[in-house]
Short mmCIF file of C-alpha atoms in Angstrom, two decimals:
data_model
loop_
_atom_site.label_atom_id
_atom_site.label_comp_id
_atom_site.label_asym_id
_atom_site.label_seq_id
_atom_site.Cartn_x
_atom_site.Cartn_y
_atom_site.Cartn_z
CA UNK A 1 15.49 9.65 0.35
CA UNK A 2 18.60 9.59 2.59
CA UNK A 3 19.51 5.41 1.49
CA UNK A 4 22.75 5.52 4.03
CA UNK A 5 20.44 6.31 7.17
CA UNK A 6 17.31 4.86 6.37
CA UNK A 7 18.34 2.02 4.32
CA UNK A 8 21.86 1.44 5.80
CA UNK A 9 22.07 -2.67 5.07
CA UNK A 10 20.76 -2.09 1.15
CA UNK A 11 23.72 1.51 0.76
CA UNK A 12 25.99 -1.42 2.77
CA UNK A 13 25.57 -3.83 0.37
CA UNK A 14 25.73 -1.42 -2.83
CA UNK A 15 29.35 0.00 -1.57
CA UNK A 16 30.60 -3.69 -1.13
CA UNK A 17 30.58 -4.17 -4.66
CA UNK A 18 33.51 -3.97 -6.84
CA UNK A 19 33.18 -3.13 -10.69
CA UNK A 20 33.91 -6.02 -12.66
CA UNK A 21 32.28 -8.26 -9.86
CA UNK A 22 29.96 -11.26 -11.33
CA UNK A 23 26.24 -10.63 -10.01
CA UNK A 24 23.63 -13.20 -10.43
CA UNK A 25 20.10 -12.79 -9.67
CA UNK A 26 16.54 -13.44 -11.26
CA UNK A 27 14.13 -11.07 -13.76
CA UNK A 28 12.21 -9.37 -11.30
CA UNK A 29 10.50 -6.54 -13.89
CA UNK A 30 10.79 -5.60 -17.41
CA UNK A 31 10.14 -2.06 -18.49
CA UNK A 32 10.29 -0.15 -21.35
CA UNK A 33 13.66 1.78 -19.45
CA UNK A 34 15.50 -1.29 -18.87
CA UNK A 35 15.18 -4.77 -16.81
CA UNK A 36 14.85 -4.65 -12.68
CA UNK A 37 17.05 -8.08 -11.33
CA UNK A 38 16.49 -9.66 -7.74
CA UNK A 39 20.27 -10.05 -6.45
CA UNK A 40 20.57 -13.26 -5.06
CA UNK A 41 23.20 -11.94 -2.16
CA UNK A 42 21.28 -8.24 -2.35
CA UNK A 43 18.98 -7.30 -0.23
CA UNK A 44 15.35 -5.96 -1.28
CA UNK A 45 14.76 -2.87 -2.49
CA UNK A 46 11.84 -1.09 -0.44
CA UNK A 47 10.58 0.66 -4.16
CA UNK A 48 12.23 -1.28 -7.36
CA UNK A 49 11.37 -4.92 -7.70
CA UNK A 50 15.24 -5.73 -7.24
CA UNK A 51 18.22 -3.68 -6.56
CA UNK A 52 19.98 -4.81 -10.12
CA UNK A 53 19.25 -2.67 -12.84
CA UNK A 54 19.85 -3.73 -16.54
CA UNK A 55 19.66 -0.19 -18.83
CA UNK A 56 18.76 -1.01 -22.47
CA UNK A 57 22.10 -0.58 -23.52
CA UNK A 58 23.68 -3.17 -21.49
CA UNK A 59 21.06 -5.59 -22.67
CA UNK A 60 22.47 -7.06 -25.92
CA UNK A 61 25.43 -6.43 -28.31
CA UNK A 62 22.74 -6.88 -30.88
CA UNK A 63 19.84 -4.72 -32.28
CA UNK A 64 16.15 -5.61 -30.54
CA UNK A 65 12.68 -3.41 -30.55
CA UNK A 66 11.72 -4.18 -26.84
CA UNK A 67 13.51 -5.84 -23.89
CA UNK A 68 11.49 -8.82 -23.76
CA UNK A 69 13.05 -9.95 -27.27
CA UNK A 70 16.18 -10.68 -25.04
CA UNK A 71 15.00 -11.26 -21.27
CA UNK A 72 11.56 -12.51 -19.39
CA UNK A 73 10.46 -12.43 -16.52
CA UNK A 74 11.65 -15.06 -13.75
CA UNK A 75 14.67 -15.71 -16.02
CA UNK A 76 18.19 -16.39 -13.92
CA UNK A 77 20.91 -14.19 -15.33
CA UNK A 78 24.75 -13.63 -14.88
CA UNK A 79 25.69 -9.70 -15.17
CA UNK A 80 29.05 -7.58 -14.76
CA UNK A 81 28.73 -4.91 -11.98
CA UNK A 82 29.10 -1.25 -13.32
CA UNK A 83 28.47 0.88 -10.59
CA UNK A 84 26.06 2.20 -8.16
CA UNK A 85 23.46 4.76 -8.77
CA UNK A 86 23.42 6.65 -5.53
CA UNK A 87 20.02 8.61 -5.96
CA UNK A 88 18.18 5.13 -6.61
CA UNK A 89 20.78 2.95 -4.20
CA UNK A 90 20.58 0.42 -7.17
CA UNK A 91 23.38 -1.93 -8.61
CA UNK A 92 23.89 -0.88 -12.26
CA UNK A 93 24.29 -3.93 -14.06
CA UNK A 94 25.45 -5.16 -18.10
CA UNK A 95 24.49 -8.51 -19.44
CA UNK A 96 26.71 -7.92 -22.55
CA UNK A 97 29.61 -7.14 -20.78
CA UNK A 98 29.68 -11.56 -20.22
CA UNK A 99 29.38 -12.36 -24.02
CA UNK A 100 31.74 -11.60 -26.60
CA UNK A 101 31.14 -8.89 -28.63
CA UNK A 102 30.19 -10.01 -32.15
CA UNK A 103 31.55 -7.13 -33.89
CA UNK A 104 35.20 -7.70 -32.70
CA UNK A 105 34.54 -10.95 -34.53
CA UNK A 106 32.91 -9.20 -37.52
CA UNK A 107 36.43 -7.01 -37.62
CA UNK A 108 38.80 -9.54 -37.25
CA UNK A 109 37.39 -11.63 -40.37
CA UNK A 110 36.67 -8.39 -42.50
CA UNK A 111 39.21 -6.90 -44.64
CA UNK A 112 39.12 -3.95 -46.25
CA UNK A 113 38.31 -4.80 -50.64
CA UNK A 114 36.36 -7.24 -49.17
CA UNK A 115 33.37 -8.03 -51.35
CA UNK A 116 29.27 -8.57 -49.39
CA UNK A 117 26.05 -8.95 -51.27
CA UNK A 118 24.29 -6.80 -48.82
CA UNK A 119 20.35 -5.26 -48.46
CA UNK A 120 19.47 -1.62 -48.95
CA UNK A 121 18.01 -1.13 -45.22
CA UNK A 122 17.48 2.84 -44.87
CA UNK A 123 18.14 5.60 -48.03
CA UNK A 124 18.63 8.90 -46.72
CA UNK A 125 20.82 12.08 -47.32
CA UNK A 126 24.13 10.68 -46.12
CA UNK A 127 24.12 7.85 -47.84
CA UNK A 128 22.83 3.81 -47.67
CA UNK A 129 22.54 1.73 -44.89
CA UNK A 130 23.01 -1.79 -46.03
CA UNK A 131 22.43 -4.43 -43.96
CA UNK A 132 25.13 -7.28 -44.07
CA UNK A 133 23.88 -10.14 -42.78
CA UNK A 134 23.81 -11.36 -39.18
CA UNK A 135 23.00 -7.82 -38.03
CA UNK A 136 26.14 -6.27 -39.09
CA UNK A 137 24.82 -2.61 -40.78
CA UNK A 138 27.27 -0.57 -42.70
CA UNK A 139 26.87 2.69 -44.65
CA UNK A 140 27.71 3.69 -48.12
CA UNK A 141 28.33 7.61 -47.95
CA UNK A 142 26.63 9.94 -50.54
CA UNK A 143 29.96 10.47 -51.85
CA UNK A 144 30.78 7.04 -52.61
CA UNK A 145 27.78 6.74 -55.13
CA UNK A 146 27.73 10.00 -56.71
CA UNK A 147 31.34 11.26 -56.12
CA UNK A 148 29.26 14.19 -54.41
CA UNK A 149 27.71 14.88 -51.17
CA UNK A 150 24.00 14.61 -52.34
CA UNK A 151 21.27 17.42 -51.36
CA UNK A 152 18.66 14.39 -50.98
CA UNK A 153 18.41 10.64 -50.18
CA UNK A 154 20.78 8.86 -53.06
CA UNK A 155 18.29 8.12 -56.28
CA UNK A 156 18.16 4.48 -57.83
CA UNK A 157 18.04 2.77 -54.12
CA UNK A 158 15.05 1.19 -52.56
CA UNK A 159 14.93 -0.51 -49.56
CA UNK A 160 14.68 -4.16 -49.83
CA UNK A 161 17.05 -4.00 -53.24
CA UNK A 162 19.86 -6.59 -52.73
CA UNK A 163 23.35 -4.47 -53.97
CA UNK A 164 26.90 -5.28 -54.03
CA UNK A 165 29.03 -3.57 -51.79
CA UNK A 166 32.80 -3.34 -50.63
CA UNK A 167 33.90 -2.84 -47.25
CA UNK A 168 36.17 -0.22 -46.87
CA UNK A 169 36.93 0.21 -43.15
CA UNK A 170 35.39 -1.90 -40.01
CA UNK A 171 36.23 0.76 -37.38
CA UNK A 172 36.08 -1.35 -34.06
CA UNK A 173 36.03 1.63 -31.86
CA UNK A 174 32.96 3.26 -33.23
CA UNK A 175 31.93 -0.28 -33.75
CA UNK A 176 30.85 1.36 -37.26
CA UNK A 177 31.40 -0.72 -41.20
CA UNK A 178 32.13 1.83 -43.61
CA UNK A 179 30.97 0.67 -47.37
CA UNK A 180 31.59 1.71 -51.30
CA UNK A 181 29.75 0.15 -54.36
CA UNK A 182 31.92 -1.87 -56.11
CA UNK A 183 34.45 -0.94 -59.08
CA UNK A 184 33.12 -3.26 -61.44
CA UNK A 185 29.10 -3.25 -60.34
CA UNK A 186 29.41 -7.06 -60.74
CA UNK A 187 28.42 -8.86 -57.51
CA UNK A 188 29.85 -12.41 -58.34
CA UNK A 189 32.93 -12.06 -55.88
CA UNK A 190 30.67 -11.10 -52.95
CA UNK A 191 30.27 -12.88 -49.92
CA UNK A 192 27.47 -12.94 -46.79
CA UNK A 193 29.71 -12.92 -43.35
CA UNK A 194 30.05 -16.35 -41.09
#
């Protein structure tokens, strides 16, 4: 569809926006894809049930199975303008992009020797993924248990088994926590994070 002849007020409104602008507007559809939002200044959209559009990724900082663990329909929400999609003459939209991102947070309090009582989450070739606490996820390499890259998912781990660990890096721009098992295999320094 040509939007700029056929739809000139909606491709108007869509190349008025500025990104960083401050959209609000109401949860017109959720879908497995991502979140449709009713602009309250925008006009309607002759196909999508608004002319926002919330992609999965720019739901939540956090981890969630489906969208409607974070939004519902009919809900009023505040979103950062991130550009406009030109084939689908929509807003592209981020709901995190307002909140403060918990893993800055998670950084700025974590130093490296620092001691967690974590739980084993996922065993598999590379290593563990241990989950922290406050959904903070961090991974012991292969290496770091056996001294070797393994050929198979580390042995002696299950998941659910509660295991000291020591943070070794909290690498803010892959928003990744690198872990290692402990010197001393004594937990009683450890702490969950706040």
């Amino acid at each position: 569809m040509d939007w700029q002849s056929e739809r000139p007020e909606l491709w108007a409104y869509l190349e008025s926006l500025h990104r960083g602008d401050i959209l609000s507007g109401t949860v017109a559809a959720i879908e497995p894809f991502g979140v449709f939002v009713a602009l309250d200044d925008g006009p309607d959209h002759p196909i999508r049930p608004g002319v926002g559009f919330l992609g999965i990724p720019e739901l939540s900082w956090r981890c969630f199975d489906d969208p409607i663990d974070v939004l519902q329909v009919g809900k009023r929400v505040a979103c950062e303008f991130l550009g406009f999609d030109t084939y689908d003459a929509e807003a592209r939209l981020s709901l995190k992009a307002l909140e403060p991102d918990p893993f800055e947070a998670f950084a700025d309090r974590t130093v490296g020797g620092q001691e967690f009582c974590g739980t084993v989450e996922k065993v598999v070739p590379i290593g563990i993924f241990v989950d922290l606490g406050d959904g903070f996820v961090g991974l012991v390499p292969s290496r770091e248990i056996d001294g070797r890259p393994a050929a198979g998912p580390a042995e002696g781990f299950e998941v659910g088994d509660e295991i000291a660990v020591v943070v070794r890096e909290a690498d803010l721009p892959g928003r990744r926590v690198f872990l290692s098992r402990p010197e001393s295999g004594q937990n009683a320094g450890s702490v969950l994070p706040t």
